[in-house]
PDB file of C-alpha atoms and ligand atoms in Angstrom:
ATOM      1  CA  MET A1117     -90.406-226.739 101.754  1.00 67.00           C
ATOM      2  CA  SER A1118     -90.673-229.092  98.737  1.00 67.00           C
ATOM      3  CA  GLU A1119     -88.615-232.340  98.541  1.00 84.00           C
ATOM      4  CA  ARG A1120     -88.188-231.793  94.791  1.00 93.00           C
ATOM      5  CA  VAL A1121     -84.831-230.618  93.484  1.00 96.00           C
ATOM      6  CA  LEU A1122     -83.657-228.675  90.449  1.00 98.00           C
ATOM      7  CA  SER A1123     -82.374-230.663  87.464  1.00 97.00           C
ATOM      8  CA  VAL A1124     -79.460-228.210  87.123  1.00 98.00           C
ATOM      9  CA  ARG A1125     -76.412-227.338  89.282  1.00 97.00           C
ATOM     10  CA  HIS A1126     -76.208-223.756  87.986  1.00 98.00           C
ATOM     11  CA  VAL A1127     -78.775-221.233  86.760  1.00 98.00           C
ATOM     12  CA  LEU A1128     -77.104-219.751  83.688  1.00 98.00           C
ATOM     13  CA  GLY A1129     -80.284-219.046  81.735  1.00 98.00           C
ATOM     14  CA  ILE A1130     -83.908-219.997  81.289  1.00 98.00           C
ATOM     15  CA  ASP A1131     -82.468-222.040  78.431  1.00 98.00           C
ATOM     16  CA  GLY A1132     -81.433-225.155  80.343  1.00 96.00           C
ATOM     17  CA  LEU A1133     -84.268-225.069  82.887  1.00 98.00           C
ATOM     18  CA  THR A1134     -87.184-227.459  82.531  1.00 98.00           C
ATOM     19  CA  ARG A1135     -90.756-226.363  83.093  1.00 97.00           C
ATOM     20  CA  ALA A1136     -90.620-228.345  86.373  1.00 97.00           C
ATOM     21  CA  ASP A1137     -87.488-226.378  87.422  1.00 98.00           C
ATOM     22  CA  ALA A1138     -89.212-223.057  86.710  1.00 98.00           C
ATOM     23  CA  GLU A1139     -92.342-224.117  88.592  1.00 97.00           C
ATOM     24  CA  LEU A1140     -90.263-225.317  91.551  1.00 98.00           C
ATOM     25  CA  ILE A1141     -88.434-221.962  91.725  1.00 98.00           C
ATOM     26  CA  LEU A1142     -91.746-220.070  91.564  1.00 97.00           C
ATOM     27  CA  GLU A1143     -93.383-222.267  94.232  1.00 97.00           C
ATOM     28  CA  THR A1144     -90.350-221.935  96.506  1.00 97.00           C
ATOM     29  CA  ALA A1145     -90.349-218.178  95.958  1.00 98.00           C
ATOM     30  CA  ARG A1146     -93.952-218.131  97.223  1.00 97.00           C
ATOM     31  CA  SER A1147     -92.755-219.558 100.577  1.00 97.00           C
ATOM     32  CA  PHE A1148     -89.934-217.024 100.797  1.00 98.00           C
ATOM     33  CA  HIS A1149     -92.321-214.221  99.844  1.00 98.00           C
ATOM     34  CA  GLU A1150     -94.287-215.129 102.975  1.00 97.00           C
ATOM     35  CA  VAL A1151     -91.049-215.032 105.023  1.00 97.00           C
ATOM     36  CA  ASN A1152     -90.473-211.522 103.684  1.00 97.00           C
ATOM     37  CA  THR A1153     -93.784-210.347 105.169  1.00 97.00           C
ATOM     38  CA  ARG A1154     -92.845-211.438 108.716  1.00 97.00           C
ATOM     39  CA  ALA A1155     -91.482-209.098 111.378  1.00 97.00           C
ATOM     40  CA  LEU A1156     -88.314-211.246 111.477  1.00 96.00           C
ATOM     41  CA  LYS A1157     -87.493-211.672 107.777  1.00 97.00           C
ATOM     42  CA  LYS A1158     -84.788-214.267 108.146  1.00 96.00           C
ATOM     43  CA  VAL A1159     -84.461-218.062 107.910  1.00 98.00           C
ATOM     44  CA  PRO A1160     -81.339-220.092 108.786  1.00 98.00           C
ATOM     45  CA  VAL A1161     -81.236-222.318 105.686  1.00 97.00           C
ATOM     46  CA  LEU A1162     -77.881-221.027 104.340  1.00 98.00           C
ATOM     47  CA  ARG A1163     -76.198-220.411 107.716  1.00 98.00           C
ATOM     48  CA  GLY A1164     -72.466-221.067 107.351  1.00 97.00           C
ATOM     49  CA  ARG A1165     -72.612-220.732 103.543  1.00 97.00           C
ATOM     50  CA  THR A1166     -71.031-217.884 101.577  1.00 98.00           C
ATOM     51  CA  VAL A1167     -72.557-216.180  98.537  1.00 98.00           C
ATOM     52  CA  ALA A1168     -70.154-214.195  96.320  1.00 98.00           C
ATOM     53  CA  LEU A1169     -71.729-211.346  94.345  1.00 97.00           C
ATOM     54  CA  LEU A1170     -69.564-210.435  91.348  1.00 96.00           C
ATOM     55  CA  PHE A1171     -70.806-207.404  89.447  1.00 96.00           C
ATOM     56  CA  PHE A1172     -68.635-206.452  86.485  1.00 95.00           C
ATOM     57  CA  GLU A1173     -71.493-204.283  85.147  1.00 95.00           C
ATOM     58  CA  ASN A1174     -73.674-201.693  86.888  1.00 94.00           C
ATOM     59  CA  SER A1175     -76.784-202.779  88.753  1.00 96.00           C
ATOM     60  CA  THR A1176     -79.204-201.484  91.364  1.00 97.00           C
ATOM     61  CA  ARG A1177     -82.095-203.962  91.665  1.00 98.00           C
ATOM     62  CA  THR A1178     -80.357-207.240  90.854  1.00 98.00           C
ATOM     63  CA  ARG A1179     -77.344-206.638  93.027  1.00 97.00           C
ATOM     64  CA  LEU A1180     -79.263-205.380  96.048  1.00 98.00           C
ATOM     65  CA  SER A1181     -81.922-208.066  95.854  1.00 98.00           C
ATOM     66  CA  PHE A1182     -79.368-210.895  95.566  1.00 98.00           C
ATOM     67  CA  GLU A1183     -77.516-209.419  98.542  1.00 98.00           C
ATOM     68  CA  LEU A1184     -80.705-209.134 100.580  1.00 98.00           C
ATOM     69  CA  ALA A1185     -81.774-212.623  99.478  1.00 98.00           C
ATOM     70  CA  ALA A1186     -78.479-214.104 100.682  1.00 98.00           C
ATOM     71  CA  LYS A1187     -78.712-212.246 103.999  1.00 98.00           C
ATOM     72  CA  ARG A1188     -82.328-213.302 104.568  1.00 98.00           C
ATOM     73  CA  LEU A1189     -81.188-216.914 104.090  1.00 98.00           C
ATOM     74  CA  SER A1190     -78.481-216.223 106.767  1.00 98.00           C
ATOM     75  CA  ALA A1191     -75.544-216.625 104.346  1.00 98.00           C
ATOM     76  CA  ASP A1192     -72.366-214.564 104.499  1.00 98.00           C
ATOM     77  CA  THR A1193     -71.758-212.389 101.456  1.00 98.00           C
ATOM     78  CA  LEU A1194     -68.653-211.387  99.513  1.00 96.00           C
ATOM     79  CA  SER A1195     -69.386-208.361  97.361  1.00 93.00           C
ATOM     80  CA  PHE A1196     -67.330-207.366  94.323  1.00 90.00           C
ATOM     81  CA  SER A1197     -67.712-204.486  91.846  1.00 90.00           C
ATOM     82  CA  ALA A1198     -65.430-204.129  88.851  1.00 87.00           C
ATOM     83  CA  SER A1199     -65.163-200.399  89.546  1.00 84.00           C
ATOM     84  CA  GLY A1200     -62.837-199.986  92.522  1.00 78.00           C
ATOM     85  CA  SER A1201     -61.396-203.516  92.060  1.00 82.00           C
ATOM     86  CA  SER A1202     -58.133-204.821  90.623  1.00 85.00           C
ATOM     87  CA  VAL A1203     -59.931-205.339  87.282  1.00 85.00           C
ATOM     88  CA  GLN A1204     -59.054-201.660  86.820  1.00 83.00           C
ATOM     89  CA  LYS A1205     -55.373-202.687  87.101  1.00 85.00           C
ATOM     90  CA  GLY A1206     -55.689-205.267  84.331  1.00 88.00           C
ATOM     91  CA  GLU A1207     -56.711-208.428  86.198  1.00 90.00           C
ATOM     92  CA  THR A1208     -58.682-210.827  83.997  1.00 91.00           C
ATOM     93  CA  LEU A1209     -62.064-212.367  84.796  1.00 92.00           C
ATOM     94  CA  ILE A1210     -60.523-215.803  85.279  1.00 93.00           C
ATOM     95  CA  ASP A1211     -57.785-214.538  87.624  1.00 93.00           C
ATOM     96  CA  THR A1212     -60.309-212.508  89.612  1.00 93.00           C
ATOM     97  CA  ALA A1213     -62.543-215.587  89.826  1.00 94.00           C
ATOM     98  CA  ARG A1214     -59.667-217.841  90.965  1.00 95.00           C
ATOM     99  CA  ASN A1215     -58.840-215.450  93.801  1.00 95.00           C
ATOM    100  CA  ILE A1216     -62.471-215.272  94.910  1.00 95.00           C
ATOM    101  CA  GLU A1217     -62.717-219.087  94.672  1.00 96.00           C
ATOM    102  CA  ALA A1218     -59.742-219.279  97.067  1.00 97.00           C
ATOM    103  CA  MET A1219     -61.973-217.597  99.681  1.00 96.00           C
ATOM    104  CA  GLY A1220     -64.373-220.552  99.414  1.00 96.00           C
ATOM    105  CA  PRO A1221     -67.769-219.249  98.270  1.00 97.00           C
ATOM    106  CA  ASP A1222     -70.540-221.847  98.028  1.00 97.00           C
ATOM    107  CA  LEU A1223     -72.621-219.865  95.531  1.00 98.00           C
ATOM    108  CA  VAL A1224     -71.457-217.278  93.002  1.00 98.00           C
ATOM    109  CA  VAL A1225     -73.750-214.698  91.408  1.00 98.00           C
ATOM    110  CA  MET A1226     -72.236-212.836  88.454  1.00 97.00           C
ATOM    111  CA  ARG A1227     -73.252-210.037  86.114  1.00 97.00           C
ATOM    112  CA  HIS A1228     -70.905-209.428  83.196  1.00 96.00           C
ATOM    113  CA  GLU A1229     -71.117-207.454  79.964  1.00 94.00           C
ATOM    114  CA  GLN A1230     -69.936-210.429  77.865  1.00 94.00           C
ATOM    115  CA  SER A1231     -72.609-212.899  76.750  1.00 96.00           C
ATOM    116  CA  GLY A1232     -71.635-216.415  77.815  1.00 94.00           C
ATOM    117  CA  SER A1233     -68.993-215.274  80.341  1.00 94.00           C
ATOM    118  CA  HIS A1234     -70.454-217.603  82.978  1.00 94.00           C
ATOM    119  CA  HIS A1235     -69.067-220.605  81.116  1.00 92.00           C
ATOM    120  CA  LEU A1236     -65.581-219.131  81.666  1.00 92.00           C
ATOM    121  CA  LEU A1237     -66.418-218.569  85.342  1.00 94.00           C
ATOM    122  CA  LEU A1238     -67.361-222.243  85.734  1.00 95.00           C
ATOM    123  CA  ARG A1239     -63.725-223.163  84.991  1.00 93.00           C
ATOM    124  CA  ALA A1240     -62.634-221.387  88.174  1.00 93.00           C
ATOM    125  CA  MET A1241     -65.543-222.061  90.533  1.00 94.00           C
ATOM    126  CA  SER A1242     -66.564-225.234  92.340  1.00 94.00           C
ATOM    127  CA  GLY A1243     -69.798-223.793  93.770  1.00 95.00           C
ATOM    128  CA  ALA A1244     -73.126-223.064  92.123  1.00 97.00           C
ATOM    129  CA  VAL A1245     -73.121-220.209  89.598  1.00 98.00           C
ATOM    130  CA  VAL A1246     -76.084-217.895  88.952  1.00 98.00           C
ATOM    131  CA  ASN A1247     -76.318-215.576  85.966  1.00 98.00           C
ATOM    132  CA  ALA A1248     -77.359-212.082  87.070  1.00 98.00           C
ATOM    133  CA  GLY A1249     -77.237-210.843  83.463  1.00 98.00           C
ATOM    134  CA  ASP A1250     -74.672-211.552  80.721  1.00 97.00           C
ATOM    135  CA  GLY A1251     -74.477-209.067  77.882  1.00 95.00           C
ATOM    136  CA  GLN A1252     -77.542-209.292  75.673  1.00 94.00           C
ATOM    137  CA  HIS A1253     -77.867-213.037  76.273  1.00 97.00           C
ATOM    138  CA  GLU A1254     -79.977-213.846  79.375  1.00 98.00           C
ATOM    139  CA  HIS A1255     -81.196-212.490  82.720  1.00 98.00           C
ATOM    140  CA  PRO A1256     -82.970-215.570  84.072  1.00 98.00           C
ATOM    141  CA  THR A1257     -83.869-214.327  87.554  1.00 98.00           C
ATOM    142  CA  GLN A1258     -85.487-211.223  86.021  1.00 98.00           C
ATOM    143  CA  ALA A1259     -87.763-213.413  83.890  1.00 98.00           C
ATOM    144  CA  LEU A1260     -88.554-215.587  86.912  1.00 98.00           C
ATOM    145  CA  LEU A1261     -89.493-212.563  89.022  1.00 98.00           C
ATOM    146  CA  ASP A1262     -91.585-211.227  86.137  1.00 98.00           C
ATOM    147  CA  ALA A1263     -93.464-214.546  85.954  1.00 98.00           C
ATOM    148  CA  PHE A1264     -93.831-214.556  89.746  1.00 98.00           C
ATOM    149  CA  THR A1265     -95.308-211.034  89.633  1.00 98.00           C
ATOM    150  CA  LEU A1266     -97.831-212.087  86.962  1.00 98.00           C
ATOM    151  CA  LEU A1267     -98.798-215.125  89.032  1.00 97.00           C
ATOM    152  CA  GLU A1268     -99.288-212.989  92.149  1.00 96.00           C
ATOM    153  CA  ARG A1269    -101.753-210.823  90.214  1.00 96.00           C
ATOM    154  CA  PHE A1270    -103.483-213.367  87.959  1.00 95.00           C
ATOM    155  CA  GLY A1271    -103.442-216.681  89.870  1.00 92.00           C
ATOM    156  CA  ARG A1272    -100.881-218.524  91.918  1.00 81.00           C
ATOM    157  CA  THR A1273    -100.187-221.436  89.546  1.00 84.00           C
ATOM    158  CA  PRO A1274     -99.085-221.150  85.898  1.00 82.00           C
ATOM    159  CA  LYS A1275    -102.304-222.989  84.929  1.00 85.00           C
ATOM    160  CA  ASP A1276    -104.443-220.296  86.598  1.00 85.00           C
ATOM    161  CA  GLY A1277    -102.189-217.288  86.137  1.00 89.00           C
ATOM    162  CA  LEU A1278    -100.326-217.668  82.851  1.00 96.00           C
ATOM    163  CA  VAL A1279    -101.896-220.233  80.519  1.00 96.00           C
ATOM    164  CA  GLY A1280    -103.773-218.324  77.813  1.00 94.00           C
ATOM    165  CA  LYS A1281    -102.538-214.907  78.962  1.00 97.00           C
ATOM    166  CA  THR A1282    -101.005-212.589  76.358  1.00 98.00           C
ATOM    167  CA  ILE A1283     -97.946-210.559  77.316  1.00 98.00           C
ATOM    168  CA  ALA A1284     -96.549-207.862  75.012  1.00 98.00           C
ATOM    169  CA  ILE A1285     -92.853-207.013  75.314  1.00 98.00           C
ATOM    170  CA  VAL A1286     -92.193-203.633  73.709  1.00 98.00           C
ATOM    171  CA  GLY A1287     -88.808-202.042  73.164  1.00 96.00           C
ATOM    172  CA  ASP A1288     -85.284-202.909  72.146  1.00 94.00           C
ATOM    173  CA  ILE A1289     -85.817-206.654  71.795  1.00 96.00           C
ATOM    174  CA  ALA A1290     -82.553-207.298  69.942  1.00 94.00           C
ATOM    175  CA  HIS A1291     -80.246-206.084  72.708  1.00 93.00           C
ATOM    176  CA  SER A1292     -82.319-207.091  75.732  1.00 96.00           C
ATOM    177  CA  ARG A1293     -81.395-210.082  77.879  1.00 97.00           C
ATOM    178  CA  VAL A1294     -84.662-209.514  79.754  1.00 98.00           C
ATOM    179  CA  ALA A1295     -86.635-209.961  76.533  1.00 98.00           C
ATOM    180  CA  ARG A1296     -84.716-213.109  75.635  1.00 98.00           C
ATOM    181  CA  SER A1297     -85.219-214.757  79.033  1.00 98.00           C
ATOM    182  CA  ASN A1298     -88.909-213.833  79.032  1.00 98.00           C
ATOM    183  CA  MET A1299     -89.359-215.127  75.458  1.00 98.00           C
ATOM    184  CA  LEU A1300     -88.067-218.464  76.761  1.00 98.00           C
ATOM    185  CA  LEU A1301     -89.863-218.575  80.113  1.00 98.00           C
ATOM    186  CA  LEU A1302     -93.350-217.186  79.491  1.00 98.00           C
ATOM    187  CA  PRO A1303     -94.202-219.599  76.624  1.00 97.00           C
ATOM    188  CA  LEU A1304     -92.697-222.467  78.685  1.00 97.00           C
ATOM    189  CA  LEU A1305     -95.290-221.637  81.376  1.00 96.00           C
ATOM    190  CA  GLY A1306     -98.161-221.381  78.880  1.00 96.00           C
ATOM    191  CA  ALA A1307     -98.391-217.648  78.099  1.00 97.00           C
ATOM    192  CA  LYS A1308     -98.519-216.117  74.623  1.00 97.00           C
ATOM    193  CA  VAL A1309     -95.834-213.517  73.931  1.00 98.00           C
ATOM    194  CA  ARG A1310     -95.885-210.693  71.391  1.00 98.00           C
ATOM    195  CA  VAL A1311     -92.710-208.725  70.886  1.00 98.00           C
ATOM    196  CA  CYS A1312     -92.676-205.266  69.343  1.00 98.00           C
ATOM    197  CA  GLY A1313     -90.061-202.666  68.558  1.00 96.00           C
ATOM    198  CA  PRO A1314     -88.461-200.762  65.707  1.00 94.00           C
ATOM    199  CA  ARG A1315     -87.446-203.140  62.906  1.00 94.00           C
ATOM    200  CA  THR A1316     -83.784-202.449  63.676  1.00 91.00           C
ATOM    201  CA  MET A1317     -84.416-203.734  67.214  1.00 93.00           C
ATOM    202  CA  LEU A1318     -86.245-206.944  66.284  1.00 95.00           C
ATOM    203  CA  PRO A1319     -83.634-209.698  65.910  1.00 92.00           C
ATOM    204  CA  LEU A1320     -83.644-212.408  63.276  1.00 92.00           C
ATOM    205  CA  GLY A1321     -84.778-215.859  64.359  1.00 91.00           C
ATOM    206  CA  LEU A1322     -87.662-214.809  66.609  1.00 94.00           C
ATOM    207  CA  GLU A1323     -89.739-217.685  65.211  1.00 91.00           C
ATOM    208  CA  GLN A1324     -87.624-220.160  67.223  1.00 94.00           C
ATOM    209  CA  TYR A1325     -89.138-218.722  70.421  1.00 96.00           C
ATOM    210  CA  GLY A1326     -92.721-219.221  69.264  1.00 95.00           C
ATOM    211  CA  VAL A1327     -93.543-215.530  69.768  1.00 97.00           C
ATOM    212  CA  GLU A1328     -95.390-213.111  67.482  1.00 97.00           C
ATOM    213  CA  ALA A1329     -93.317-210.143  66.287  1.00 97.00           C
ATOM    214  CA  THR A1330     -94.453-206.793  64.923  1.00 97.00           C
ATOM    215  CA  ASP A1331     -93.303-203.194  64.604  1.00 97.00           C
ATOM    216  CA  ASP A1332     -96.898-201.968  65.013  1.00 97.00           C
ATOM    217  CA  VAL A1333     -97.196-201.094  68.695  1.00 97.00           C
ATOM    218  CA  ASP A1334    -100.971-200.609  68.652  1.00 96.00           C
ATOM    219  CA  ALA A1335    -101.431-204.092  67.156  1.00 97.00           C
ATOM    220  CA  ALA A1336     -99.027-205.508  69.757  1.00 98.00           C
ATOM    221  CA  LEU A1337    -101.007-203.981  72.645  1.00 98.00           C
ATOM    222  CA  ALA A1338    -104.481-205.039  71.464  1.00 98.00           C
ATOM    223  CA  GLY A1339    -106.198-207.182  74.107  1.00 98.00           C
ATOM    224  CA  VAL A1340    -103.069-207.888  76.186  1.00 98.00           C
ATOM    225  CA  ASP A1341    -103.097-208.975  79.817  1.00 98.00           C
ATOM    226  CA  ALA A1342     -99.782-207.247  80.509  1.00 98.00           C
ATOM    227  CA  VAL A1343     -97.296-205.076  78.707  1.00 98.00           C
ATOM    228  CA  MET A1344     -93.626-205.156  79.548  1.00 98.00           C
ATOM    229  CA  THR A1345     -91.862-202.017  78.377  1.00 98.00           C
ATOM    230  CA  LEU A1346     -88.095-202.103  77.897  1.00 97.00           C
ATOM    231  CA  ARG A1347     -85.580-199.317  77.635  1.00 92.00           C
ATOM    232  CA  ILE A1348     -83.322-198.908  74.616  1.00 89.00           C
ATOM    233  CA  GLN A1349     -80.026-200.585  75.531  1.00 82.00           C
ATOM    234  CA  LYS A1350     -77.910-197.639  74.386  1.00 77.00           C
ATOM    235  CA  GLU A1351     -74.773-199.154  75.931  1.00 74.00           C
ATOM    236  CA  ARG A1352     -75.058-202.086  73.478  1.00 70.00           C
ATOM    237  CA  ILE A1353     -75.885-200.135  70.319  1.00 73.00           C
ATOM    238  CA  SER A1354     -73.279-198.685  68.014  1.00 66.00           C
ATOM    239  CA  GLY A1355     -74.459-196.013  65.603  1.00 61.00           C
ATOM    240  CA  ALA A1356     -77.785-194.222  65.538  1.00 55.00           C
ATOM    241  CA  ARG A1357     -80.741-196.609  65.291  1.00 56.00           C
ATOM    242  CA  MET A1358     -83.385-194.107  66.432  1.00 60.00           C
ATOM    243  CA  ALA A1359     -83.883-190.474  65.488  1.00 64.00           C
ATOM    244  CA  SER A1360     -84.375-189.297  69.096  1.00 87.00           C
ATOM    245  CA  ASP A1361     -85.880-190.273  72.460  1.00 90.00           C
ATOM    246  CA  ARG A1362     -88.844-188.060  71.623  1.00 93.00           C
ATOM    247  CA  ASP A1363     -89.435-189.837  68.313  1.00 93.00           C
ATOM    248  CA  TYR A1364     -89.124-193.224  70.016  1.00 93.00           C
ATOM    249  CA  PHE A1365     -91.694-192.229  72.670  1.00 96.00           C
ATOM    250  CA  HIS A1366     -94.114-191.095  69.991  1.00 96.00           C
ATOM    251  CA  ARG A1367     -93.735-194.286  67.932  1.00 95.00           C
ATOM    252  CA  PHE A1368     -93.187-197.000  70.569  1.00 96.00           C
ATOM    253  CA  GLY A1369     -93.585-195.513  74.050  1.00 97.00           C
ATOM    254  CA  LEU A1370     -96.367-196.522  76.443  1.00 98.00           C
ATOM    255  CA  THR A1371     -98.071-193.130  76.258  1.00 98.00           C
ATOM    256  CA  LYS A1372    -101.177-192.158  78.260  1.00 98.00           C
ATOM    257  CA  GLU A1373    -103.247-192.715  75.112  1.00 98.00           C
ATOM    258  CA  ARG A1374    -101.894-196.215  74.512  1.00 98.00           C
ATOM    259  CA  PHE A1375    -102.332-197.067  78.198  1.00 98.00           C
ATOM    260  CA  ALA A1376    -105.965-195.868  78.048  1.00 98.00           C
ATOM    261  CA  GLY A1377    -106.548-198.278  75.150  1.00 98.00           C
ATOM    262  CA  LEU A1378    -105.394-201.345  77.111  1.00 98.00           C
ATOM    263  CA  PRO A1379    -107.928-203.746  78.661  1.00 98.00           C
ATOM    264  CA  GLU A1380    -108.961-202.518  82.139  1.00 97.00           C
ATOM    265  CA  HIS A1381    -107.182-205.367  83.907  1.00 97.00           C
ATOM    266  CA  ALA A1382    -103.911-205.094  81.951  1.00 98.00           C
ATOM    267  CA  LEU A1383    -100.736-204.656  83.994  1.00 98.00           C
ATOM    268  CA  VAL A1384     -97.741-202.493  83.141  1.00 98.00           C
ATOM    269  CA  MET A1385     -94.328-203.993  83.821  1.00 98.00           C
ATOM    270  CA  HIS A1386     -90.763-202.783  83.466  1.00 98.00           C
ATOM    271  CA  PRO A1387     -87.574-204.467  84.690  1.00 98.00           C
ATOM    272  CA  GLY A1388     -85.965-201.086  85.453  1.00 97.00           C
ATOM    273  CA  PRO A1389     -84.140-198.831  85.190  1.00 96.00           C
ATOM    274  CA  ILE A1390     -86.970-196.821  83.623  1.00 97.00           C
ATOM    275  CA  ASN A1391     -86.527-193.814  81.353  1.00 95.00           C
ATOM    276  CA  ARG A1392     -89.652-191.725  81.885  1.00 97.00           C
ATOM    277  CA  GLY A1393     -90.815-190.014  78.728  1.00 96.00           C
ATOM    278  CA  VAL A1394     -88.841-192.402  76.501  1.00 96.00           C
ATOM    279  CA  GLU A1395     -90.301-195.936  76.722  1.00 96.00           C
ATOM    280  CA  ILE A1396     -92.997-195.093  79.285  1.00 98.00           C
ATOM    281  CA  ASP A1397     -95.059-192.027  80.167  1.00 98.00           C
ATOM    282  CA  HIS A1398     -94.219-190.430  83.524  1.00 98.00           C
ATOM    283  CA  ASP A1399     -97.721-190.916  84.986  1.00 98.00           C
ATOM    284  CA  VAL A1400     -98.255-194.395  83.506  1.00 98.00           C
ATOM    285  CA  ALA A1401     -95.125-195.552  85.357  1.00 98.00           C
ATOM    286  CA  ASP A1402     -96.794-194.528  88.649  1.00 98.00           C
ATOM    287  CA  HIS A1403    -100.280-195.836  87.854  1.00 98.00           C
ATOM    288  CA  PRO A1404    -101.766-198.420  90.294  1.00 97.00           C
ATOM    289  CA  ARG A1405    -101.739-200.965  87.446  1.00 98.00           C
ATOM    290  CA  ALA A1406     -97.991-200.487  87.001  1.00 98.00           C
ATOM    291  CA  VAL A1407     -96.367-203.282  89.020  1.00 98.00           C
ATOM    292  CA  ILE A1408     -92.785-202.081  88.580  1.00 98.00           C
ATOM    293  CA  LEU A1409     -92.083-201.824  92.311  1.00 98.00           C
ATOM    294  CA  GLU A1410     -93.800-205.182  92.942  1.00 98.00           C
ATOM    295  CA  GLN A1411     -91.343-206.667  90.452  1.00 98.00           C
ATOM    296  CA  ALA A1412     -88.453-205.216  92.488  1.00 98.00           C
ATOM    297  CA  GLU A1413     -89.984-206.546  95.734  1.00 98.00           C
ATOM    298  CA  ASN A1414     -90.617-210.005  94.274  1.00 98.00           C
ATOM    299  CA  GLY A1415     -87.034-210.213  93.062  1.00 98.00           C
ATOM    300  CA  VAL A1416     -85.875-210.818  96.627  1.00 98.00           C
ATOM    301  CA  ALA A1417     -88.106-213.895  97.125  1.00 98.00           C
ATOM    302  CA  VAL A1418     -87.277-215.301  93.683  1.00 98.00           C
ATOM    303  CA  ARG A1419     -83.538-214.895  94.275  1.00 98.00           C
ATOM    304  CA  MET A1420     -83.873-216.479  97.735  1.00 98.00           C
ATOM    305  CA  ALA A1421     -85.518-219.443  96.004  1.00 98.00           C
ATOM    306  CA  VAL A1422     -82.769-219.764  93.382  1.00 98.00           C
ATOM    307  CA  LEU A1423     -79.950-219.573  95.953  1.00 98.00           C
ATOM    308  CA  TYR A1424     -81.688-222.003  98.320  1.00 98.00           C
ATOM    309  CA  LEU A1425     -82.552-224.569  95.630  1.00 98.00           C
ATOM    310  CA  LEU A1426     -79.015-224.529  94.200  1.00 98.00           C
ATOM    311  CA  ALA A1427     -77.575-224.983  97.695  1.00 97.00           C
ATOM    312  CA  VAL A1428     -79.833-228.037  98.110  1.00 97.00           C
ATOM    313  CA  VAL A1429     -78.612-229.533  94.808  1.00 95.00           C
ATOM    314  CA  HIS A1430     -74.972-229.004  95.769  1.00 93.00           C
ATOM    315  CA  ALA A1431     -75.485-230.378  99.307  1.00 91.00           C
ATOM    316  CA  LYS A1432     -77.028-233.546  97.819  1.00 89.00           C
ATOM    317  CA  ALA A1433     -74.107-233.899  95.392  1.00 87.00           C
ATOM    318  CA  GLU A1434     -71.604-233.515  98.268  1.00 86.00           C
ATOM    319  CA  ARG A1435     -73.370-236.262 100.267  1.00 87.00           C
ATOM    320  CA  ALA A1436     -73.555-238.667  97.290  1.00 81.00           C
TER     321      ALA A1436
HETATM  322  N1   CP B2568     -83.705-205.141  86.118  1.00 90.31           N
HETATM  323  C1   CP B2568     -82.368-205.034  86.351  1.00 90.31           C
HETATM  324  O1   CP B2568     -81.580-205.923  86.023  1.00 90.31           O
HETATM  325  O2   CP B2568     -82.023-203.886  87.007  1.00 90.31           O
HETATM  326  P1   CP B2568     -80.537-203.532  87.447  1.00 90.31           P
HETATM  327  O3   CP B2568     -79.730-203.333  86.191  1.00 90.31           O
HETATM  328  O4   CP B2568     -80.648-202.282  88.283  1.00 90.31           O
HETATM  329  O5   CP B2568     -79.999-204.695  88.240  1.00 90.31           O
END
């Protein structure tokens, strides 16, 4: 394992990570990916440590892969869901966090519907904090696992696998934390990013990310190396922004026809959950060039890397 350490004590977003941090996480994930292919998929590096998983918002992939990541590193886990907890009885985030802090977790992973809520969490927690998705702000480990998946397919280092590659992100860009984290990470690692969606779902200020933006999906998909389709974040949209799912599929969905027009090597990605027949055709989602399940698999190794590297930073700080 590398002697290098992260420059940060918490992973709250891609914003805040250096290129060296991102590369270190991706390289470390490569080692853990190898661990995950062994018969005994476990290493003792976090034995005696506790990882708290606080999910105030629904999740399948992120929650399960953080839990598996912690267990494969031999950590104990504390698992919290807002549904079925005392949040339903009126307890605030900060009071919930203080009570969990009293149980002594070393690392805290949180998903919350409020953008920026992790800064509030930091007031109650002494351990490392990882953002597992905050509102429409960031989902850093999703972007890291997306980059890892591209590297696995195109070349193991960013220089070989990402520099000069063009990735289209198509969907509800305005409300997507996955889009935001990828717009920060992929250009940091040398890829070109095009974002595409209905005009009402393209936020202002996209130029600050250095990405191209268009509402013409066929132009967005021309010559790409990968297309990342995103669902419409209906839970974050008030009022009708689209006529119907059917209309959206026709105008922006990755249909069989649009897929057939992609370069032969182009990959199809989706962070999940997918809505077949809305943002992606049913059969395209299951095509061999769709790496959606590889993304889910790679999430475990990437999250192992993030937890391990943060534990190293905190152990060094304790010794200093
Ligand atoms: N990609 C993602 O965050 O999926 P979940 O909402 O199921 O965690």
